C-alpha positions in Angstrom: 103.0 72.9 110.7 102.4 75.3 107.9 98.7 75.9 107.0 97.2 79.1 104.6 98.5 81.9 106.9 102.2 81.1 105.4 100.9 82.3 102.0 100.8 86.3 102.6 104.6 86.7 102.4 104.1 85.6 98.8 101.0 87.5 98.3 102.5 90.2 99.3 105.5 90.2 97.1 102.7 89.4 94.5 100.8 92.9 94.6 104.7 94.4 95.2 105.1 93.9 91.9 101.8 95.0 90.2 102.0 97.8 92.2 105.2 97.9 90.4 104.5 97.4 86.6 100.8 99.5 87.3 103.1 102.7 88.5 105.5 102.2 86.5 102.8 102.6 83.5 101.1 105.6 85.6 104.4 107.4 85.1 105.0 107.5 81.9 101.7 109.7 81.6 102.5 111.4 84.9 102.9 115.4 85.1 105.1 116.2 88.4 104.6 119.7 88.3 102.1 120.8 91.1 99.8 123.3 88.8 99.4 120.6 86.3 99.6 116.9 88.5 95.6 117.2 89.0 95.2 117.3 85.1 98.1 114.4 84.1 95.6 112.5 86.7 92.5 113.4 84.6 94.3 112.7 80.9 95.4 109.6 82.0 92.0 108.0 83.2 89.8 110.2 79.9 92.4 109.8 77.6 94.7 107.2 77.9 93.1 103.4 76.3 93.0 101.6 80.0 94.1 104.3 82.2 91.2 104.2 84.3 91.8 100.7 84.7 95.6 101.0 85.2 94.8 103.5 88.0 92.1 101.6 89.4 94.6 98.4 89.9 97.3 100.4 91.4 94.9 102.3 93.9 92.9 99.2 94.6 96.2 97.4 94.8 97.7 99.6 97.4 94.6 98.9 99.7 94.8 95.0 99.6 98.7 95.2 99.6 98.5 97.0 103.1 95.7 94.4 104.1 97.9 91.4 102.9 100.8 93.0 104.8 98.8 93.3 108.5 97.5 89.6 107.6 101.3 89.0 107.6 102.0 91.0 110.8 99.5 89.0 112.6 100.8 85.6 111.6 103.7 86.8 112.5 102.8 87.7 115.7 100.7 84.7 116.2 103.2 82.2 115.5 106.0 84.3 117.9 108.5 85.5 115.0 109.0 88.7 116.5 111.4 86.3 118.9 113.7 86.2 115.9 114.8 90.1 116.9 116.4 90.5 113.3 113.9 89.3 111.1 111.7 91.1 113.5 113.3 94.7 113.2 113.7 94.3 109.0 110.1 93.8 108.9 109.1 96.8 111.0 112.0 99.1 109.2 110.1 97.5 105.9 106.3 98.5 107.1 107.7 102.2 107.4 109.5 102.5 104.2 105.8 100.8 102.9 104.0 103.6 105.2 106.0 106.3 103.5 105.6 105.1 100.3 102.0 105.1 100.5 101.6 108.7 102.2 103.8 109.8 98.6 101.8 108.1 96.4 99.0 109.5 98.0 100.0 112.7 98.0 100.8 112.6 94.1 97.5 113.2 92.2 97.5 117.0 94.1 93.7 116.5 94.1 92.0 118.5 97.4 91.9 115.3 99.9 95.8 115.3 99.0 96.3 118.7 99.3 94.6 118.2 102.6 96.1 114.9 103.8 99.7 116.4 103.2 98.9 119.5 104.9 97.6 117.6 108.0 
């Protein structure tokens, strides 16, 4: 009774933690302060051996992390395991800690379509 669609629990856990070990390597070269957040960005990918890469991963990473996580959704849904109301209501409390998450992370390089997707 299990087939493929099983797998994206585990594939999500998967990019979890590259997302993980990729930020974790993004802030250690990370300014927080807002007048200088744009130009940590820009030392890490010029100046930093594999930053671009490293940045590249994480970004790339979020986008097929969030993909992996609405493949899970849907199998979830297909198979009826929003029945199981607890296992149900953890998964939706997760999606929005993972939505809010995302929104920081996006917001973090202060570039101008951050500026302007926090202000919206």
């Amino acid at each position: 009774n299990i087939s493929a669609w099983w797998n994206f629990g585990f594939v999500v856990g998967l990019c979890l933690v590259s997302l993980i070990l990729t930020g974790l390597f993004l802030s250690m070269h990370y300014t927080a302060d807002i007048s200088t957040a744009f130009s940590s960005i820009t030392h890490i990918c010029r100046d930093v051996n594999y930053g671009w890469l490293i940045r590249n991963l994480h970004a790339n990473g979020a986008s097929f992390f969030f993909i992996c996580i609405y493949l899970h959704i849907a199998r979830g849904l297909y198979y009826g395991s929003y029945l199981y109301k607890e296992t149900w209501n953890i998964g939706v409390v997760l999606l929005l800690l993972v939505m809010m998450t995302a929104f920081v992370g996006y917001v973090l390089p202060w570039g101008q379509m951050s500026f302007w997707g926090a202000a919206v």
